[in-house]
XYZ file of C-alpha atoms in Angstrom:
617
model
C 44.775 22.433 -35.158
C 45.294 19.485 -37.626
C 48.380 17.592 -38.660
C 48.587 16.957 -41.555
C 46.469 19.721 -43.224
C 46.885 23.426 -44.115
C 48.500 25.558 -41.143
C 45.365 27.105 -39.772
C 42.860 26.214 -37.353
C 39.954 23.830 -38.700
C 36.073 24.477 -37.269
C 35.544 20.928 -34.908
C 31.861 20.804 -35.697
C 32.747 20.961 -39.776
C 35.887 18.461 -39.879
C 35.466 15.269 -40.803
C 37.490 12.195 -38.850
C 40.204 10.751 -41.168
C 43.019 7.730 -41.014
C 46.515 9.292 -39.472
C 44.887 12.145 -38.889
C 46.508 14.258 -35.366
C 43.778 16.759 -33.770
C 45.493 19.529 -31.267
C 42.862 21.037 -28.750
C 45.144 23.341 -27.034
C 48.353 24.589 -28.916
C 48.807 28.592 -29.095
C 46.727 28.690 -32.759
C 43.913 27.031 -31.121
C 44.066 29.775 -27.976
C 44.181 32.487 -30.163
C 41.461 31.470 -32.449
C 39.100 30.675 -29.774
C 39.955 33.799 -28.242
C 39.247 35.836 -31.686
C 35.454 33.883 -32.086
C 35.256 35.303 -28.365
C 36.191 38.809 -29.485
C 33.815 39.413 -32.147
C 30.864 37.918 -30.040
C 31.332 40.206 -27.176
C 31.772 43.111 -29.926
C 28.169 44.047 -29.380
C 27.561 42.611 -26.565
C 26.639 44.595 -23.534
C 28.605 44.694 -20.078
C 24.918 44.209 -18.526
C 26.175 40.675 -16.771
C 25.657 43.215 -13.245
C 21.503 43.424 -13.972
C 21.193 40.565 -16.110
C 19.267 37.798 -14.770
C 20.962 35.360 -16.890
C 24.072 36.338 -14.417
C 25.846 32.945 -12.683
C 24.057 30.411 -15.702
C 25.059 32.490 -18.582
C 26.878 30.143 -21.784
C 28.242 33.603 -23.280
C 29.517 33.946 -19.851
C 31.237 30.945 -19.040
C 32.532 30.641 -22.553
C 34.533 34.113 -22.397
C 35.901 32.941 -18.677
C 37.064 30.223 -20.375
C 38.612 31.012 -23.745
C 38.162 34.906 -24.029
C 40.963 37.539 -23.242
C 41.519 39.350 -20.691
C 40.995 42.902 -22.634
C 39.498 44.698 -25.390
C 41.097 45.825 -28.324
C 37.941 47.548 -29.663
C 36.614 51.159 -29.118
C 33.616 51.921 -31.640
C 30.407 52.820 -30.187
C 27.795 49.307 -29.618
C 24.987 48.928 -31.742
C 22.037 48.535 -29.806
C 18.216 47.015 -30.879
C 15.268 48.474 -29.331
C 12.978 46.161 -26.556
C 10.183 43.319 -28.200
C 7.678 41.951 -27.101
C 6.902 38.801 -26.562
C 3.966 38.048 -23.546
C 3.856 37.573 -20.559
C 6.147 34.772 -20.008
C 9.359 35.970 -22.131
C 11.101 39.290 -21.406
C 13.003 40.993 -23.773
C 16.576 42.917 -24.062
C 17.655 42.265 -27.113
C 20.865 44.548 -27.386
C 22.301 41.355 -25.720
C 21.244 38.841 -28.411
C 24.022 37.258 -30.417
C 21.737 36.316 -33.211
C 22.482 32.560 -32.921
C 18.422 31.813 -33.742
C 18.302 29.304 -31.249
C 14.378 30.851 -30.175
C 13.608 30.592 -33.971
C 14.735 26.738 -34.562
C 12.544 26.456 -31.544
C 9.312 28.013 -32.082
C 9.661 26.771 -35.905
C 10.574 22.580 -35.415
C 9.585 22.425 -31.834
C 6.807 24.172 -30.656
C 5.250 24.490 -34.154
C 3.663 28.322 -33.370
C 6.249 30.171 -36.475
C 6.043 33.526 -34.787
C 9.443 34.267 -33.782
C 12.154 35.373 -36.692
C 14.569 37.803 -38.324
C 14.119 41.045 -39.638
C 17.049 42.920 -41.894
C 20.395 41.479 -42.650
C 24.447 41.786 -41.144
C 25.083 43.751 -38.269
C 21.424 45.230 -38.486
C 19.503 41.827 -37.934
C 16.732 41.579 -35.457
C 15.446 38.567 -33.730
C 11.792 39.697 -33.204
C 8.314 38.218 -32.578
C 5.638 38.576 -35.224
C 4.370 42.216 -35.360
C 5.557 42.065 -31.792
C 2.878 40.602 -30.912
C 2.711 38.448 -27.696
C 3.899 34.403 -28.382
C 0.729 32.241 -28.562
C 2.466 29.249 -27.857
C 1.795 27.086 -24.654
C 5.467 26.219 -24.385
C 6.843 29.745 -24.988
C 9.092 29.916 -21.749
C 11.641 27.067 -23.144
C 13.103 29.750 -25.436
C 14.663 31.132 -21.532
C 16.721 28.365 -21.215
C 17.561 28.146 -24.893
C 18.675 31.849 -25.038
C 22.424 31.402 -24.449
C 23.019 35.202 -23.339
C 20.003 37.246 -21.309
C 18.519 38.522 -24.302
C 15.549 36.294 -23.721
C 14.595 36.088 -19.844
C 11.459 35.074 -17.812
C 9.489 37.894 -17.223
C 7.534 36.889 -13.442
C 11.035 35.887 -12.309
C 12.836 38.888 -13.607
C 15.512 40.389 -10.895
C 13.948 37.845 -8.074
C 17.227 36.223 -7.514
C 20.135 34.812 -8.226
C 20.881 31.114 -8.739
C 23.461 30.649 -5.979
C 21.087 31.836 -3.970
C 18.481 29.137 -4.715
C 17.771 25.775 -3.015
C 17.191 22.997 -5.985
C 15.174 20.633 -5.819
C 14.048 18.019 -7.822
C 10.137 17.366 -7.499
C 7.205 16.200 -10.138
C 4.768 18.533 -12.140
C 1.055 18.014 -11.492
C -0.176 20.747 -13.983
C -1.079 17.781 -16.327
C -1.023 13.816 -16.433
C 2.544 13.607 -18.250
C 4.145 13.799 -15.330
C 6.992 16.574 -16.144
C 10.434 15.965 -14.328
C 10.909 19.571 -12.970
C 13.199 21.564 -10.449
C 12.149 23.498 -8.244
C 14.172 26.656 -7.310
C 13.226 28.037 -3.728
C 14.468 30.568 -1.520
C 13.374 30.688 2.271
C 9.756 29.567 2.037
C 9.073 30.634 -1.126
C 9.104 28.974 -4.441
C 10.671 31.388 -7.060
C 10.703 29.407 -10.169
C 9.963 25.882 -11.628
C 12.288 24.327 -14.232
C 12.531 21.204 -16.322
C 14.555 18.504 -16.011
C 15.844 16.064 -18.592
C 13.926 12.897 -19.171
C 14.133 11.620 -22.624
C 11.288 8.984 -21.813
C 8.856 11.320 -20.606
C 9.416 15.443 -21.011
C 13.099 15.240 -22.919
C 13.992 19.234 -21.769
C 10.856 20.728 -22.106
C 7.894 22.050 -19.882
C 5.258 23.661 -20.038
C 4.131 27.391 -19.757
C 1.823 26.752 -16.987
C 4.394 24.100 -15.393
C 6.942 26.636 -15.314
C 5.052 29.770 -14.518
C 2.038 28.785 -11.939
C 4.486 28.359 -8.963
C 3.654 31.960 -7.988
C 0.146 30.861 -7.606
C 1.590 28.759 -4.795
C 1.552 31.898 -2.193
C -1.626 32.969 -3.191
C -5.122 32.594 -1.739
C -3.349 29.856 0.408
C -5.359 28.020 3.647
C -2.921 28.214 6.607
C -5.549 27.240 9.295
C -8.542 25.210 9.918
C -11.930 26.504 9.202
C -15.696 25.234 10.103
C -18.775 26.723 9.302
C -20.891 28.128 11.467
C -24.451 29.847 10.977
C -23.442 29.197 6.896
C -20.323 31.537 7.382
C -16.578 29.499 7.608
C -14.890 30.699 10.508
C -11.452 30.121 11.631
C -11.038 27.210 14.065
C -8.487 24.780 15.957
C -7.244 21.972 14.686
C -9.222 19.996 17.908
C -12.220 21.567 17.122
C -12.589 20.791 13.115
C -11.487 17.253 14.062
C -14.121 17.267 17.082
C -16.708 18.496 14.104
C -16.024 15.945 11.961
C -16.419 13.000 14.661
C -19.725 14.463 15.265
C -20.781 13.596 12.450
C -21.127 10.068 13.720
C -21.146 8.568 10.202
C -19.967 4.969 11.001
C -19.037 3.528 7.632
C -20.874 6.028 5.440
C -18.299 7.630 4.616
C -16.839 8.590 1.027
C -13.381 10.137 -0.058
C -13.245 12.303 -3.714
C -9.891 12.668 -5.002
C -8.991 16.135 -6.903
C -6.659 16.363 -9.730
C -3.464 17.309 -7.761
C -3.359 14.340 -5.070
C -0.382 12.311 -4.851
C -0.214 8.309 -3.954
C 0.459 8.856 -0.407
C -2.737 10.973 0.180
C -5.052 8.678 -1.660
C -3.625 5.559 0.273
C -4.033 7.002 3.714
C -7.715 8.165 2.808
C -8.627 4.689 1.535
C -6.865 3.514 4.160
C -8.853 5.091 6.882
C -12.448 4.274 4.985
C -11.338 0.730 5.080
C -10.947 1.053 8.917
C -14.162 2.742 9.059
C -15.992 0.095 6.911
C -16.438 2.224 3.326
C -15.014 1.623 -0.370
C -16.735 4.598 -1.813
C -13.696 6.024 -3.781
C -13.159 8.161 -6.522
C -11.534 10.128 -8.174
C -13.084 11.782 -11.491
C -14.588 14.420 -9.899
C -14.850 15.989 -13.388
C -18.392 13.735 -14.008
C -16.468 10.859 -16.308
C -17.372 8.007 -16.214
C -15.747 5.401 -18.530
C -15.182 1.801 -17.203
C -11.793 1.351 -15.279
C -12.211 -2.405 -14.417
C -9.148 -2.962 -17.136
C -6.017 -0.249 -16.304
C -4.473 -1.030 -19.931
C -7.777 0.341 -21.511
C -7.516 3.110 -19.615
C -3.813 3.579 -20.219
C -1.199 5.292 -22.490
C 0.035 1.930 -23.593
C 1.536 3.231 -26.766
C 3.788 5.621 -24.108
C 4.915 9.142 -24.477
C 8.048 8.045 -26.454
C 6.587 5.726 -28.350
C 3.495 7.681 -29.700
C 6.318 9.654 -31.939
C 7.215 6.329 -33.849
C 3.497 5.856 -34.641
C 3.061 6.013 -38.797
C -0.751 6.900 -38.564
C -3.038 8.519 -35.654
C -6.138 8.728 -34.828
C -7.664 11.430 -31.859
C -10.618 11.035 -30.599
C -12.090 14.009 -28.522
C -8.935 15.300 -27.645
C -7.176 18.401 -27.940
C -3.908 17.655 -27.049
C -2.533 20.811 -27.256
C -4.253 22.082 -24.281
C -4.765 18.810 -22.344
C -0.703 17.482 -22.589
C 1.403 20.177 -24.914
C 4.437 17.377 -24.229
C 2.667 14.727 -26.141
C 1.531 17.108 -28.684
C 5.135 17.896 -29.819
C 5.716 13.972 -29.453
C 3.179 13.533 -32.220
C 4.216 16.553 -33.810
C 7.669 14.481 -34.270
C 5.675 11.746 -35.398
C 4.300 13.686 -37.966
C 7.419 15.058 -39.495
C 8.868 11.337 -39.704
C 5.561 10.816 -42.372
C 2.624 10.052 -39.646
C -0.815 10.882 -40.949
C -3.103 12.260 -38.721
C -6.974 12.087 -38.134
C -9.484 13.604 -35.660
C -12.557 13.083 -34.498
C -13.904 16.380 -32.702
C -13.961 20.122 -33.058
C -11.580 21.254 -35.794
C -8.365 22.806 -33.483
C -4.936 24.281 -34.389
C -2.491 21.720 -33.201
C 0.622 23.218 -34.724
C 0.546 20.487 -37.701
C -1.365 19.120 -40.850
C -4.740 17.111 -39.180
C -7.121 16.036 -41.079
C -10.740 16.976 -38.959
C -13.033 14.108 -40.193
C -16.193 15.793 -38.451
C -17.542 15.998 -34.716
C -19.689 13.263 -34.038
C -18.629 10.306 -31.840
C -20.891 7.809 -34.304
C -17.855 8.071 -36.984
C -15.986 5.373 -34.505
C -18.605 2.775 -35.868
C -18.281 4.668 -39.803
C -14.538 5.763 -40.192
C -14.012 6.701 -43.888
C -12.445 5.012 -45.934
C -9.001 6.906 -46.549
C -8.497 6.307 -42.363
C -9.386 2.698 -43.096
C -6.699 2.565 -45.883
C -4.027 4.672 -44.071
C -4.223 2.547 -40.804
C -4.215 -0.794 -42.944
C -0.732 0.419 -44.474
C 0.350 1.507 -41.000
C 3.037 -0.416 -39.267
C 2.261 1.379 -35.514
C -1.273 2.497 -35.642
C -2.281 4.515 -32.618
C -5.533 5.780 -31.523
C -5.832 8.627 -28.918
C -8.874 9.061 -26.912
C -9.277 12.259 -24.472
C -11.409 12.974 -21.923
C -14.152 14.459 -24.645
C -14.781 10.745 -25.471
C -14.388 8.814 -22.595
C -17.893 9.274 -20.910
C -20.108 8.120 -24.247
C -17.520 6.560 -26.303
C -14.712 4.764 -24.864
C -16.773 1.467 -25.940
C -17.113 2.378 -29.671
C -12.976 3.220 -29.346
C -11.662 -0.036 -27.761
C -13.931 -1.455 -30.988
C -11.303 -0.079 -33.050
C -8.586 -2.443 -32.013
C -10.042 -5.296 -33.900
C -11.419 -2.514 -37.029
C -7.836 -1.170 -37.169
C -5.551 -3.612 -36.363
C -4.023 -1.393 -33.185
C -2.472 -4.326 -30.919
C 0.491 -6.178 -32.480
C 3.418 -8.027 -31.799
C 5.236 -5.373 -29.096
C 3.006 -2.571 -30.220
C 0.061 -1.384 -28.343
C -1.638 1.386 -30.293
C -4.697 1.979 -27.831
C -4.071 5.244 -25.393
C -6.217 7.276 -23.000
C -5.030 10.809 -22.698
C -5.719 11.605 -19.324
C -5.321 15.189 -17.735
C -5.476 14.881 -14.232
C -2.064 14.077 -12.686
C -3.476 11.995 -9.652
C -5.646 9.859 -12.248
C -3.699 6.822 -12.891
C -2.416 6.593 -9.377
C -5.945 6.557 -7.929
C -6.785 4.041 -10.383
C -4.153 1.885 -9.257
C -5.311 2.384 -5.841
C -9.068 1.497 -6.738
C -10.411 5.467 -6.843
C -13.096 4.648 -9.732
C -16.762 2.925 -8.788
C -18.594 1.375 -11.928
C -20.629 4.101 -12.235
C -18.855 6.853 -11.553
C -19.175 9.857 -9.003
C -23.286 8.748 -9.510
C -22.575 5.631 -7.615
C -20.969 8.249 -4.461
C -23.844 10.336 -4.801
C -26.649 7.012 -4.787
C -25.178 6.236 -1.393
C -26.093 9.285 0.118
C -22.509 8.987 2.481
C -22.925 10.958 5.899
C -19.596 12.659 5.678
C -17.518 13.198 2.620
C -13.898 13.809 2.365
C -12.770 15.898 -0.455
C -9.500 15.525 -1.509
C -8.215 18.552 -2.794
C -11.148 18.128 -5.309
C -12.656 21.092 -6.924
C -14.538 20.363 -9.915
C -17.169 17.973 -7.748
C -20.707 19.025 -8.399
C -22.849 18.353 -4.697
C -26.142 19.090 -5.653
C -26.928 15.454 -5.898
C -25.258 14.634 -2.638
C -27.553 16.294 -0.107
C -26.948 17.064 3.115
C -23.804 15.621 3.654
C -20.921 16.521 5.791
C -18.068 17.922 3.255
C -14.505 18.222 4.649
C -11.876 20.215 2.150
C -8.382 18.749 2.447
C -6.503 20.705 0.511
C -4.215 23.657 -0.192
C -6.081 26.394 -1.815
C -9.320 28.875 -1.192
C -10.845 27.957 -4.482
C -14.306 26.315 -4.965
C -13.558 22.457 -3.359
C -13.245 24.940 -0.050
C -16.313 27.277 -0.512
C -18.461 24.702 -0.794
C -16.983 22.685 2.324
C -18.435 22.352 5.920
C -14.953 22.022 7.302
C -11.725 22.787 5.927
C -8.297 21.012 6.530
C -5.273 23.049 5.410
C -3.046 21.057 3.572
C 0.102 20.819 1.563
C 1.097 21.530 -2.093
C 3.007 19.570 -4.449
C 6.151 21.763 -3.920
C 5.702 21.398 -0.139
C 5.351 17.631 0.285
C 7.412 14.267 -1.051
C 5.109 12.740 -3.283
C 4.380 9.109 -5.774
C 2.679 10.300 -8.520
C 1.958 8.064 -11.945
C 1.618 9.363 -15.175
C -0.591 9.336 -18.149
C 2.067 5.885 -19.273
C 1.918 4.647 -16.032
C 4.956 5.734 -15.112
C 5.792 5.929 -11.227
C 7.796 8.939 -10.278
C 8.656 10.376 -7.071
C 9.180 14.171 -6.104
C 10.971 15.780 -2.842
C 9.812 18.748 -0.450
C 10.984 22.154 -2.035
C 9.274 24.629 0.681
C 6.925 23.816 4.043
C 3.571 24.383 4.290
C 1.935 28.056 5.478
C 0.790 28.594 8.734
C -1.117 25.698 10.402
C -1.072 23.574 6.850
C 0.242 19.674 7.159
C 0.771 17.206 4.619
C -2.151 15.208 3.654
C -1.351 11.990 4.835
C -0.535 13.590 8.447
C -3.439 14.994 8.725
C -5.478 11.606 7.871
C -3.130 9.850 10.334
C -4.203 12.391 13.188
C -8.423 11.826 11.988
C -8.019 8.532 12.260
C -6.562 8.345 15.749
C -9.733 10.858 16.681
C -12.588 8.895 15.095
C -11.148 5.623 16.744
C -9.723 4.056 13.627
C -5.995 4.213 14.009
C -4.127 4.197 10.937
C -0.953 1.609 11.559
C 1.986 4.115 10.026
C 3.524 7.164 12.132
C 5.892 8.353 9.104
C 5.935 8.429 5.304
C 7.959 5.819 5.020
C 6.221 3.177 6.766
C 2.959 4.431 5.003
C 5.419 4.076 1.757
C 5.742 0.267 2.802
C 2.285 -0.552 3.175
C 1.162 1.207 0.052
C 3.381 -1.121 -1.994
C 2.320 -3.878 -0.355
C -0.991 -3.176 -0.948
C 0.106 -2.159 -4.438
C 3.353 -3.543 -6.001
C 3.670 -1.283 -8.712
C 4.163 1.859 -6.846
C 7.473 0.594 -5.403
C 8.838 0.919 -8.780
C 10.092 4.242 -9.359
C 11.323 5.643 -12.466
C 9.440 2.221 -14.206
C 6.421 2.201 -16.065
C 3.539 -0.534 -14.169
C 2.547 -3.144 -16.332
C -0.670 -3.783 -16.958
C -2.413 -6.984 -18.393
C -4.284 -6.405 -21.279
C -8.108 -7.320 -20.581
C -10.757 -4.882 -22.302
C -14.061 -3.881 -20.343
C -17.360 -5.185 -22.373
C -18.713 -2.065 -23.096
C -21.344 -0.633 -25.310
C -20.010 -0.201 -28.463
C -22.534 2.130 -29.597
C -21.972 5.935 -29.630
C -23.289 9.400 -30.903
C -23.650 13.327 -30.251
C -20.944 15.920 -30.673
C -17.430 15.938 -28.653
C -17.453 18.845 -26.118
C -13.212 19.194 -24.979
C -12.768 19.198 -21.178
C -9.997 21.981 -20.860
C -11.693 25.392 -21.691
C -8.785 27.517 -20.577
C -5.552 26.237 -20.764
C -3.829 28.342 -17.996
C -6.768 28.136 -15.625
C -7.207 24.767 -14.839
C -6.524 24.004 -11.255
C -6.456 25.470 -7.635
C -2.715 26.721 -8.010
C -2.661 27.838 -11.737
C -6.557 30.327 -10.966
C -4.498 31.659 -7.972
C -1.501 32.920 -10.463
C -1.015 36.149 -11.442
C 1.036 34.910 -14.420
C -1.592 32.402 -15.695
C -4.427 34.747 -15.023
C -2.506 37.395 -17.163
C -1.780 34.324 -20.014
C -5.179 33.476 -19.945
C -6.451 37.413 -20.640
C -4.053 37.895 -22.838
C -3.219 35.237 -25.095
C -6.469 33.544 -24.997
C -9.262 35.999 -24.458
C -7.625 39.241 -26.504
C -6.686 41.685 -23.928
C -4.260 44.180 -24.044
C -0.955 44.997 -21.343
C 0.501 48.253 -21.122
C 4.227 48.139 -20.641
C 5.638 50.454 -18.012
C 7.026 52.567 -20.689
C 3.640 53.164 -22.359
């Protein structure tokens, strides 16, 4: 209500501010107005709040408590919509949608993938997907929290729970290298469902399909005891008698530790820790076979960072699909874009959800860009250049050319970025995970014993006949092809430092424990060490915490992004041959996401054309 001005009730979000100008918020008119707008909302809308998973986080819900009557002056039959479909990831009941097109301002400006809209007009209007076929889009499952009624639900957690009955809590996302602030939502030992949290810098409110949905993979295919192999079959064992194995070995200082994808800070310090005890600095961590130079973190960093990569005015990619390898930083660009960014690439022509222009697939162009990227990056205030993990191995010397051809360093601008996709990269970096040449220089030394750190992509056919012991979580291929396994801990079941693509150090708490016989990583280094006579000199995480920022400063810093001084590697500048991407299925990347049902249905579905039956059908 507004004083002066005509005597009914104004719409807040339409009325302009104005000198002498009295605002009521609460006054009878007001009531009754907000409790008409109430009225004709819940007109439709189905009394489903009993079986409605949306029940106890509902906005339709808390606004009627709060400003709706207590009654219902209105006795005409409901309309009702029949059921979409949408995937796997988004379940449908649309009687309950209040048309408010929230999903379609998503999908649309957001996600980029237009397949979600209206069909008909007035009371007969239809929020639908197109043809009703399944959403293509990799961050489909943000419409659930958009939907402000339970029209729009998550289908693997549908009827699971109810939120009061949750435990929340707040933890890190390893399915990629941006380092997604997430919560995670457990009940007993079990967690149900993984959601984002807001962080403007790095994932604003979004996550990920396979962030949100792969947490059922986390009871799956597990390894809840120790196992050694015996007569070329693994068998199930003590925890004394895999550790007695593995000090049999009798390996002295030949010893090696591979980092996986998933490994946080603490893991990788105790396991360098321990090989410095033993005599060894055979780290590393790209078990995927790259092998760009690491000697200089910022060329081997996001240095532009996630937030700033959507002020850049013209960008260059360089074999990556960023899409599939960090959908966050593709909507960051996609922002970027909108604002007037022009955008090049340098790879196999891909859909990224906007306007690229694909300038052919041949890493020589870095030495022969064309003249209309030479021309848009000369006009370009914030040039940035994006190189993924297609171009690192043969070509991340012909890209760190382009910051004297393009001008990409300036005063408070830094336009040169890696994209990595491992989450555990930069933080084994830091922590000195990367010989010159790679996992070739591991394999040269012909180590007598091996420890694999939740690393599954390794390739040991140059390694011989080395002792492999599996730390990790997971029956997937880093354990099949191990001599002993270790059962470890999860991300969801263990505090963990991880640092992002940026740089950025972030820090996630225990959800659930461990299955079975399964410790955390760092525990079960700490007990090795004390058997193969090299005591690690830490009892609990948080004295290993202080010695790992002594030995590194930059992982004390949590929430801050390290620093690191500029200093290029001398590198061969040359490069040729075609750009192969890295990530070949984006829900089937790691241990935890092959082990969901959810992905494994995304990935038949959405990406390799197979069809679902509903239960109806």
């Amino acid at each position: 209500e507004v004083k002066p001005g005509p005597p009914k009730p104004q719409a807040s979000c339409a009325l302009p501010a104005a000198d002498k100008q009295e605002v009521f918020t609460n006054t009878a008119m007001v009531k009754k107005a907000r409790e008409g707008v109430m009225e004709f909302l819940l007109i439709n809308h189905p009394l489903d709040c009993p079986i409605c998973d949306q029940g106890g986080e509902c906005d339709l819900q808390d606004q009627s408590l709060a400003y709706g009557r207590g009654h219902t002056r209105y006795h005409e039959n409901k309309r009702a919509v029949t059921e979409k479909y949408m995937g796997p990831i988004v379940k449908t009941v649309m009687t309950r949608c209040i048309q408010c097109t929230r999903c379609v301002r998503f999908a649309e400006e957001v996600a980029g993938v237009e397949e979600i809209g209206a069909l008909y007009r007035g009371e007969n209007m239809q929020i639908t997907s197109y043809l009703e076929k399944a959403i293509t889009s990799e961050l489909s499952g943000n419409v659930v929290d958009l939907c402000p009624v339970g029209a729009l639900t998550s289908k693997p957690y549908a009827f699971e729970a109810r939120p009061w009955e949750l435990k929340k809590t707040f933890a890190i996302d390893v399915m990629d290298a941006v380092g997604t602030n997430i919560r995670l939502d457990s009940r007993g030992r079990q967690v149900l469902r993984a959601l984002p949290r807001v962080n403007e810098e790095v994932n604003e409110e979004w996550a990920s399909d396979k962030t949100r949905h792969a947490v059922d993979g986390l009871v799956r295919r597990r390894l809840d005891k120790p196992y050694l192999r015996r007569d070329g079959k693994l068998t199930p064992a003590s925890w004394a008698e895999a550790f007695a194995a593995i000090k049999a070995v009798d390996a002295g200082s030949s010893v090696a530790a591979i980092a996986g994808p998933l490994v946080d800070c603490e893991t990788l310090y105790a396991a360098k820790a321990l090989l410095a005890r033993m005599g060894s600095n055979l780290l590393e961590g790209r078990d995927n076979g790259l092998t760009y130079d690491a000697s200089s973190l910022a060329a081997v960093n996001f240095n532009s960072t996630i937030a700033g990569i959507e002020t850049a005015d013209a960008i260059l990619l360089v074999g990556t699909n960023v899409r599939w390898e960090a959908p966050l930083v593709n909507t960051r660009i996609r922002k970027a874009v909108k604002r007037g960014a022009k955008v090049f690439l340098i790879g196999e022509a891909i859909d990224l959800t906007y306007p690229v222009t694909c300038l052919g697939n041949d890493l020589g162009l870095l030495g022969d860009l064309p003249e209309a990227v030479i021309a848009a990056f000369g006009k370009a205030e914030r040039p940035a250049v994006i190189v993924g993990g297609g171009a690192m191995a043969a070509g991340q010397g012909a890209s760190l050319a382009l910051i004297e051809t393009l001008g990409l360093i300036k005063e408070g601008w830094n336009g040169y970025n890696v994209l990595h996709i491992s989450a555990a990269r930069m933080g084994g970096l830091m922590l000195g995970y990367a010989q010159p040449g790679g996992i070739a220089d591991v394999a040269a030394a012909k180590p007598k014993l091996a420890l694999l750190l939740g690393s599954e992509d390794l390739d040991i056919n140059p390694f011989g006949d080395m002792c492999k012991v599996y730390i990790g979580h997971h029956g997937d291929s880093g354990a099949a092809m191990a001599d002993v396994i270790l059962p470890a801990a999860s991300y969801a079941e263990k505090s963990g430092t991880y640092v992002n693509l940026e740089g950025r150090v972030q820090r996630g708490d225990r959800a659930v424990f461990p299955p079975g016989d399964a410790r955390e990583d760092w525990a079960i280094l700490r007990a090795l060490s004390e058997v193969l006579g090299h005591r690690l000199p830490f009892d609990t995480l948080d004295e290993l915490r202080v010695a790992m920022v002594a030995d590194v400063l930059a992982l004390g810093d949590i929430g801050e992004i390290a620093r690191f001084a500029w200093s290029p590697p001398s590198l061969d500048t040359a490069a040729s041959g075609a750009i192969r991407y890295p990530i070949k299925d984006f829900y089937l990347t790691n241990a935890i996401a092959r082990a969901s049902d959810t992905m494994r249905r995304c990935s038949a579905e959405l990406l390799h054309g197979e069809s679902y039956a509903e239960a109806a059908e």
